[in-house]
Amino acid sequence: MISKKMQEAINAQINAEMWSAYLYLSMSMDAADKGFAGSAHWFARQFSEEQEHAEKLAKYLQSQSAKVLLAPIAAVKTQWASVKEMFAETLEHEQKVTAMIHELCKLAQTESDFATANMLQWFVNEQVEEEETARGILGAFEMVEGEKAGTYLLDQKLGAR
Ligand code: FEO
């Protein structure tokens, strides 16, 4: 059994993961509108991944006989100046998510909630990967900036995710 406070914090994280999913779906739609089919595919995959994160947390709550409460998902931005800007925002967003996960870890530590702390380790590692990936793609977009052929090839590469 986990504390009421921890239940609420995990439910809030479920909402944050669903908001992330919604954000990346929106980026996918805008990337497709801009003619970046590969990036649109990459963000669609990210949309699915974020839903999996939410599900993982929800299943954990249920395994602890805690109630999953699905709160409304706030609106997201629908347009970006460029695909590069989407990846810059992705990195910024993932850094915020990392901070949220670390807050959950701190709470688990304070409460000597070893089971939750253990479950959260997966998310700690995942965030390292999420940030590294976003940083790498952003760097690649910066490298090919202003070059049509390079941008095209990079978009194609993202389509292979
Ligand atoms: Fe669920 Fe992108 O962190």
PDB file of C-alpha atoms and ligand atoms in Angstrom:
ATOM      1  CA  MET A   1       0.000   0.000   0.000  1.00  0.00           C
ATOM      2  CA  ILE A   2       1.227   3.468  -0.811  1.00  0.00           C
ATOM      3  CA  SER A   3       0.388   6.791   0.846  1.00  0.00           C
ATOM      4  CA  LYS A   4      -2.456   9.054  -0.243  1.00  0.00           C
ATOM      5  CA  LYS A   5       0.097  11.725  -1.086  1.00  0.00           C
ATOM      6  CA  MET A   6       2.024   9.316  -3.315  1.00  0.00           C
ATOM      7  CA  GLN A   7      -1.201   8.202  -5.021  1.00  0.00           C
ATOM      8  CA  GLU A   8      -2.014  11.816  -5.822  1.00  0.00           C
ATOM      9  CA  ALA A   9       1.498  12.521  -7.066  1.00  0.00           C
ATOM     10  CA  ILE A  10       1.479   9.481  -9.368  1.00  0.00           C
ATOM     11  CA  ASN A  11      -1.979  10.389 -10.663  1.00  0.00           C
ATOM     12  CA  ALA A  12      -0.635  13.870 -11.445  1.00  0.00           C
ATOM     13  CA  GLN A  13       2.283  12.267 -13.293  1.00  0.00           C
ATOM     14  CA  ILE A  14      -0.148  10.132 -15.317  1.00  0.00           C
ATOM     15  CA  ASN A  15      -1.814  13.364 -16.399  1.00  0.00           C
ATOM     16  CA  ALA A  16       1.572  14.905 -17.241  1.00  0.00           C
ATOM     17  CA  GLU A  17       2.490  11.874 -19.383  1.00  0.00           C
ATOM     18  CA  MET A  18      -0.841  12.099 -21.206  1.00  0.00           C
ATOM     19  CA  TRP A  19      -0.251  15.811 -21.745  1.00  0.00           C
ATOM     20  CA  SER A  20       3.171  14.935 -23.202  1.00  0.00           C
ATOM     21  CA  ALA A  21       1.479  12.430 -25.512  1.00  0.00           C
ATOM     22  CA  TYR A  22      -0.974  15.106 -26.628  1.00  0.00           C
ATOM     23  CA  LEU A  23       1.872  17.592 -27.176  1.00  0.00           C
ATOM     24  CA  TYR A  24       3.786  15.155 -29.396  1.00  0.00           C
ATOM     25  CA  LEU A  25       0.647  14.228 -31.340  1.00  0.00           C
ATOM     26  CA  SER A  26       0.164  17.934 -32.004  1.00  0.00           C
ATOM     27  CA  MET A  27       3.794  18.238 -33.155  1.00  0.00           C
ATOM     28  CA  SER A  28       3.263  15.220 -35.414  1.00  0.00           C
ATOM     29  CA  MET A  29       0.244  16.872 -37.031  1.00  0.00           C
ATOM     30  CA  ASP A  30       2.080  20.158 -37.559  1.00  0.00           C
ATOM     31  CA  ALA A  31       5.205  18.424 -38.900  1.00  0.00           C
ATOM     32  CA  ALA A  32       2.999  16.580 -41.438  1.00  0.00           C
ATOM     33  CA  ASP A  33       1.339  19.877 -42.404  1.00  0.00           C
ATOM     34  CA  LYS A  34       4.818  21.310 -43.012  1.00  0.00           C
ATOM     35  CA  GLY A  35       5.739  18.401 -45.312  1.00  0.00           C
ATOM     36  CA  PHE A  36       8.118  16.680 -42.854  1.00  0.00           C
ATOM     37  CA  ALA A  37       6.752  13.141 -43.071  1.00  0.00           C
ATOM     38  CA  GLY A  38       9.710  11.569 -41.245  1.00  0.00           C
ATOM     39  CA  SER A  39       9.499  13.962 -38.302  1.00  0.00           C
ATOM     40  CA  ALA A  40       5.714  13.481 -38.209  1.00  0.00           C
ATOM     41  CA  HIS A  41       6.331   9.730 -37.884  1.00  0.00           C
ATOM     42  CA  TRP A  42       8.936  10.291 -35.153  1.00  0.00           C
ATOM     43  CA  PHE A  43       6.512  12.393 -33.113  1.00  0.00           C
ATOM     44  CA  ALA A  44       3.705   9.873 -33.675  1.00  0.00           C
ATOM     45  CA  ARG A  45       5.970   7.206 -32.153  1.00  0.00           C
ATOM     46  CA  GLN A  46       6.724   9.541 -29.273  1.00  0.00           C
ATOM     47  CA  PHE A  47       2.967  10.020 -28.796  1.00  0.00           C
ATOM     48  CA  SER A  48       2.605   6.248 -28.348  1.00  0.00           C
ATOM     49  CA  GLU A  49       5.591   6.066 -26.008  1.00  0.00           C
ATOM     50  CA  GLU A  50       4.171   8.717 -23.699  1.00  0.00           C
ATOM     51  CA  GLN A  51       0.886   6.828 -23.503  1.00  0.00           C
ATOM     52  CA  GLU A  52       2.864   3.753 -22.503  1.00  0.00           C
ATOM     53  CA  HIS A  53       4.502   5.781 -19.720  1.00  0.00           C
ATOM     54  CA  ALA A  54       1.064   6.808 -18.437  1.00  0.00           C
ATOM     55  CA  GLU A  55      -0.144   3.204 -18.610  1.00  0.00           C
ATOM     56  CA  LYS A  56       2.909   1.950 -16.745  1.00  0.00           C
ATOM     57  CA  LEU A  57       2.181   4.344 -13.873  1.00  0.00           C
ATOM     58  CA  ALA A  58      -1.529   3.490 -13.922  1.00  0.00           C
ATOM     59  CA  LYS A  59      -0.792  -0.238 -13.742  1.00  0.00           C
ATOM     60  CA  TYR A  60       1.561   0.380 -10.846  1.00  0.00           C
ATOM     61  CA  LEU A  61      -1.157   2.243  -8.919  1.00  0.00           C
ATOM     62  CA  GLN A  62      -3.564  -0.626  -9.539  1.00  0.00           C
ATOM     63  CA  SER A  63      -0.991  -3.165  -8.389  1.00  0.00           C
ATOM     64  CA  GLN A  64      -0.898  -1.206  -5.124  1.00  0.00           C
ATOM     65  CA  SER A  65      -4.743  -1.204  -4.914  1.00  0.00           C
ATOM     66  CA  ALA A  66      -4.747   2.550  -5.476  1.00  0.00           C
ATOM     67  CA  LYS A  67      -7.303   4.352  -7.604  1.00  0.00           C
ATOM     68  CA  VAL A  68      -6.314   5.698 -11.013  1.00  0.00           C
ATOM     69  CA  LEU A  69      -7.966   9.082 -11.516  1.00  0.00           C
ATOM     70  CA  LEU A  70      -7.862  10.375 -15.070  1.00  0.00           C
ATOM     71  CA  ALA A  71      -8.018  14.158 -14.978  1.00  0.00           C
ATOM     72  CA  PRO A  72      -8.723  16.373 -18.007  1.00  0.00           C
ATOM     73  CA  ILE A  73      -5.800  16.940 -20.352  1.00  0.00           C
ATOM     74  CA  ALA A  74      -4.989  20.620 -20.865  1.00  0.00           C
ATOM     75  CA  ALA A  75      -4.799  22.070 -24.363  1.00  0.00           C
ATOM     76  CA  VAL A  76      -1.495  22.042 -26.212  1.00  0.00           C
ATOM     77  CA  LYS A  77       0.100  24.344 -28.757  1.00  0.00           C
ATOM     78  CA  THR A  78      -0.886  23.494 -32.335  1.00  0.00           C
ATOM     79  CA  GLN A  79       1.724  25.289 -34.433  1.00  0.00           C
ATOM     80  CA  TRP A  80       5.478  25.759 -34.394  1.00  0.00           C
ATOM     81  CA  ALA A  81       7.719  28.028 -36.451  1.00  0.00           C
ATOM     82  CA  SER A  82       9.760  25.043 -37.670  1.00  0.00           C
ATOM     83  CA  VAL A  83      10.455  21.373 -36.993  1.00  0.00           C
ATOM     84  CA  LYS A  84      13.741  22.407 -35.400  1.00  0.00           C
ATOM     85  CA  GLU A  85      11.734  24.486 -32.936  1.00  0.00           C
ATOM     86  CA  MET A  86       9.644  21.395 -32.127  1.00  0.00           C
ATOM     87  CA  PHE A  87      12.773  19.490 -31.146  1.00  0.00           C
ATOM     88  CA  ALA A  88      14.065  22.426 -29.113  1.00  0.00           C
ATOM     89  CA  GLU A  89      10.759  22.420 -27.256  1.00  0.00           C
ATOM     90  CA  THR A  90      10.884  18.626 -26.919  1.00  0.00           C
ATOM     91  CA  LEU A  91      14.240  18.865 -25.145  1.00  0.00           C
ATOM     92  CA  GLU A  92      12.976  21.644 -22.875  1.00  0.00           C
ATOM     93  CA  HIS A  93       9.837  19.654 -22.099  1.00  0.00           C
ATOM     94  CA  GLU A  94      11.730  16.446 -21.356  1.00  0.00           C
ATOM     95  CA  GLN A  95      13.983  18.350 -18.953  1.00  0.00           C
ATOM     96  CA  LYS A  96      10.837  19.447 -17.101  1.00  0.00           C
ATOM     97  CA  VAL A  97       9.573  15.859 -17.031  1.00  0.00           C
ATOM     98  CA  THR A  98      12.915  14.726 -15.615  1.00  0.00           C
ATOM     99  CA  ALA A  99      12.498  17.259 -12.800  1.00  0.00           C
ATOM    100  CA  MET A 100       8.980  15.909 -12.126  1.00  0.00           C
ATOM    101  CA  ILE A 101      10.258  12.324 -11.938  1.00  0.00           C
ATOM    102  CA  HIS A 102      13.021  13.421  -9.571  1.00  0.00           C
ATOM    103  CA  GLU A 103      10.418  15.091  -7.334  1.00  0.00           C
ATOM    104  CA  LEU A 104       8.529  11.791  -7.213  1.00  0.00           C
ATOM    105  CA  CYS A 105      11.775  10.015  -6.292  1.00  0.00           C
ATOM    106  CA  LYS A 106      12.357  12.487  -3.472  1.00  0.00           C
ATOM    107  CA  LEU A 107       8.845  11.870  -2.150  1.00  0.00           C
ATOM    108  CA  ALA A 108       9.369   8.109  -2.279  1.00  0.00           C
ATOM    109  CA  GLN A 109      12.606   8.545  -0.393  1.00  0.00           C
ATOM    110  CA  THR A 110      10.988  10.762   2.266  1.00  0.00           C
ATOM    111  CA  GLU A 111       8.247   8.196   2.775  1.00  0.00           C
ATOM    112  CA  SER A 112      10.621   5.206   2.724  1.00  0.00           C
ATOM    113  CA  ASP A 113       8.402   3.917  -0.070  1.00  0.00           C
ATOM    114  CA  PHE A 114      10.867   1.410  -1.504  1.00  0.00           C
ATOM    115  CA  ALA A 115       8.466  -0.172  -3.983  1.00  0.00           C
ATOM    116  CA  THR A 116       7.647   3.151  -5.623  1.00  0.00           C
ATOM    117  CA  ALA A 117      11.289   4.218  -5.576  1.00  0.00           C
ATOM    118  CA  ASN A 118      12.157   0.984  -7.350  1.00  0.00           C
ATOM    119  CA  MET A 119       9.407   1.441  -9.963  1.00  0.00           C
ATOM    120  CA  LEU A 120      10.562   5.036 -10.562  1.00  0.00           C
ATOM    121  CA  GLN A 121      14.089   3.906 -11.411  1.00  0.00           C
ATOM    122  CA  TRP A 122      12.818   2.854 -14.834  1.00  0.00           C
ATOM    123  CA  PHE A 123      11.593   6.421 -15.411  1.00  0.00           C
ATOM    124  CA  VAL A 124      14.870   7.930 -14.177  1.00  0.00           C
ATOM    125  CA  ASN A 125      16.755   5.910 -16.812  1.00  0.00           C
ATOM    126  CA  GLU A 126      14.143   6.592 -19.463  1.00  0.00           C
ATOM    127  CA  GLN A 127      14.502  10.351 -18.944  1.00  0.00           C
ATOM    128  CA  VAL A 128      18.254  10.182 -19.521  1.00  0.00           C
ATOM    129  CA  GLU A 129      17.495   8.525 -22.857  1.00  0.00           C
ATOM    130  CA  GLU A 130      14.671  10.943 -23.721  1.00  0.00           C
ATOM    131  CA  GLU A 131      16.877  13.987 -23.145  1.00  0.00           C
ATOM    132  CA  GLU A 132      19.832  12.499 -24.996  1.00  0.00           C
ATOM    133  CA  THR A 133      17.688  11.655 -28.038  1.00  0.00           C
ATOM    134  CA  ALA A 134      16.038  15.096 -28.197  1.00  0.00           C
ATOM    135  CA  ARG A 135      19.420  16.812 -27.778  1.00  0.00           C
ATOM    136  CA  GLY A 136      20.914  14.701 -30.570  1.00  0.00           C
ATOM    137  CA  ILE A 137      18.119  15.435 -33.051  1.00  0.00           C
ATOM    138  CA  LEU A 138      18.122  19.137 -32.200  1.00  0.00           C
ATOM    139  CA  GLY A 139      21.885  19.206 -32.803  1.00  0.00           C
ATOM    140  CA  ALA A 140      21.417  17.498 -36.167  1.00  0.00           C
ATOM    141  CA  PHE A 141      18.805  20.090 -37.238  1.00  0.00           C
ATOM    142  CA  GLU A 142      21.178  22.858 -36.202  1.00  0.00           C
ATOM    143  CA  MET A 143      23.941  21.275 -38.257  1.00  0.00           C
ATOM    144  CA  VAL A 144      21.925  21.127 -41.484  1.00  0.00           C
ATOM    145  CA  GLU A 145      20.197  24.474 -41.007  1.00  0.00           C
ATOM    146  CA  GLY A 146      19.699  26.256 -44.336  1.00  0.00           C
ATOM    147  CA  GLU A 147      20.617  23.155 -46.370  1.00  0.00           C
ATOM    148  CA  LYS A 148      17.648  21.641 -48.153  1.00  0.00           C
ATOM    149  CA  ALA A 149      19.275  18.299 -49.039  1.00  0.00           C
ATOM    150  CA  GLY A 150      20.608  17.766 -45.517  1.00  0.00           C
ATOM    151  CA  THR A 151      17.259  18.655 -43.981  1.00  0.00           C
ATOM    152  CA  TYR A 152      15.500  16.250 -46.332  1.00  0.00           C
ATOM    153  CA  LEU A 153      17.880  13.409 -45.457  1.00  0.00           C
ATOM    154  CA  LEU A 154      17.542  14.093 -41.739  1.00  0.00           C
ATOM    155  CA  ASP A 155      13.767  14.006 -42.003  1.00  0.00           C
ATOM    156  CA  GLN A 156      14.000  10.698 -43.903  1.00  0.00           C
ATOM    157  CA  LYS A 157      16.210   9.289 -41.156  1.00  0.00           C
ATOM    158  CA  LEU A 158      13.662  10.259 -38.494  1.00  0.00           C
ATOM    159  CA  GLY A 159      11.059   8.385 -40.483  1.00  0.00           C
ATOM    160  CA  ALA A 160      12.958   5.164 -39.815  1.00  0.00           C
ATOM    161  CA  ARG A 161      12.299   5.268 -36.066  1.00  0.00           C
TER     162      ARG A 161
HETATM  163 FE1  FEO B   1       7.261  10.278 -20.513  1.00  0.00          FE
HETATM  164 FE2  FEO B   1       8.954  11.837 -22.510  1.00  0.00          FE
HETATM  165  O1  FEO B   1       8.659  11.323 -20.767  1.00  0.00           O
END
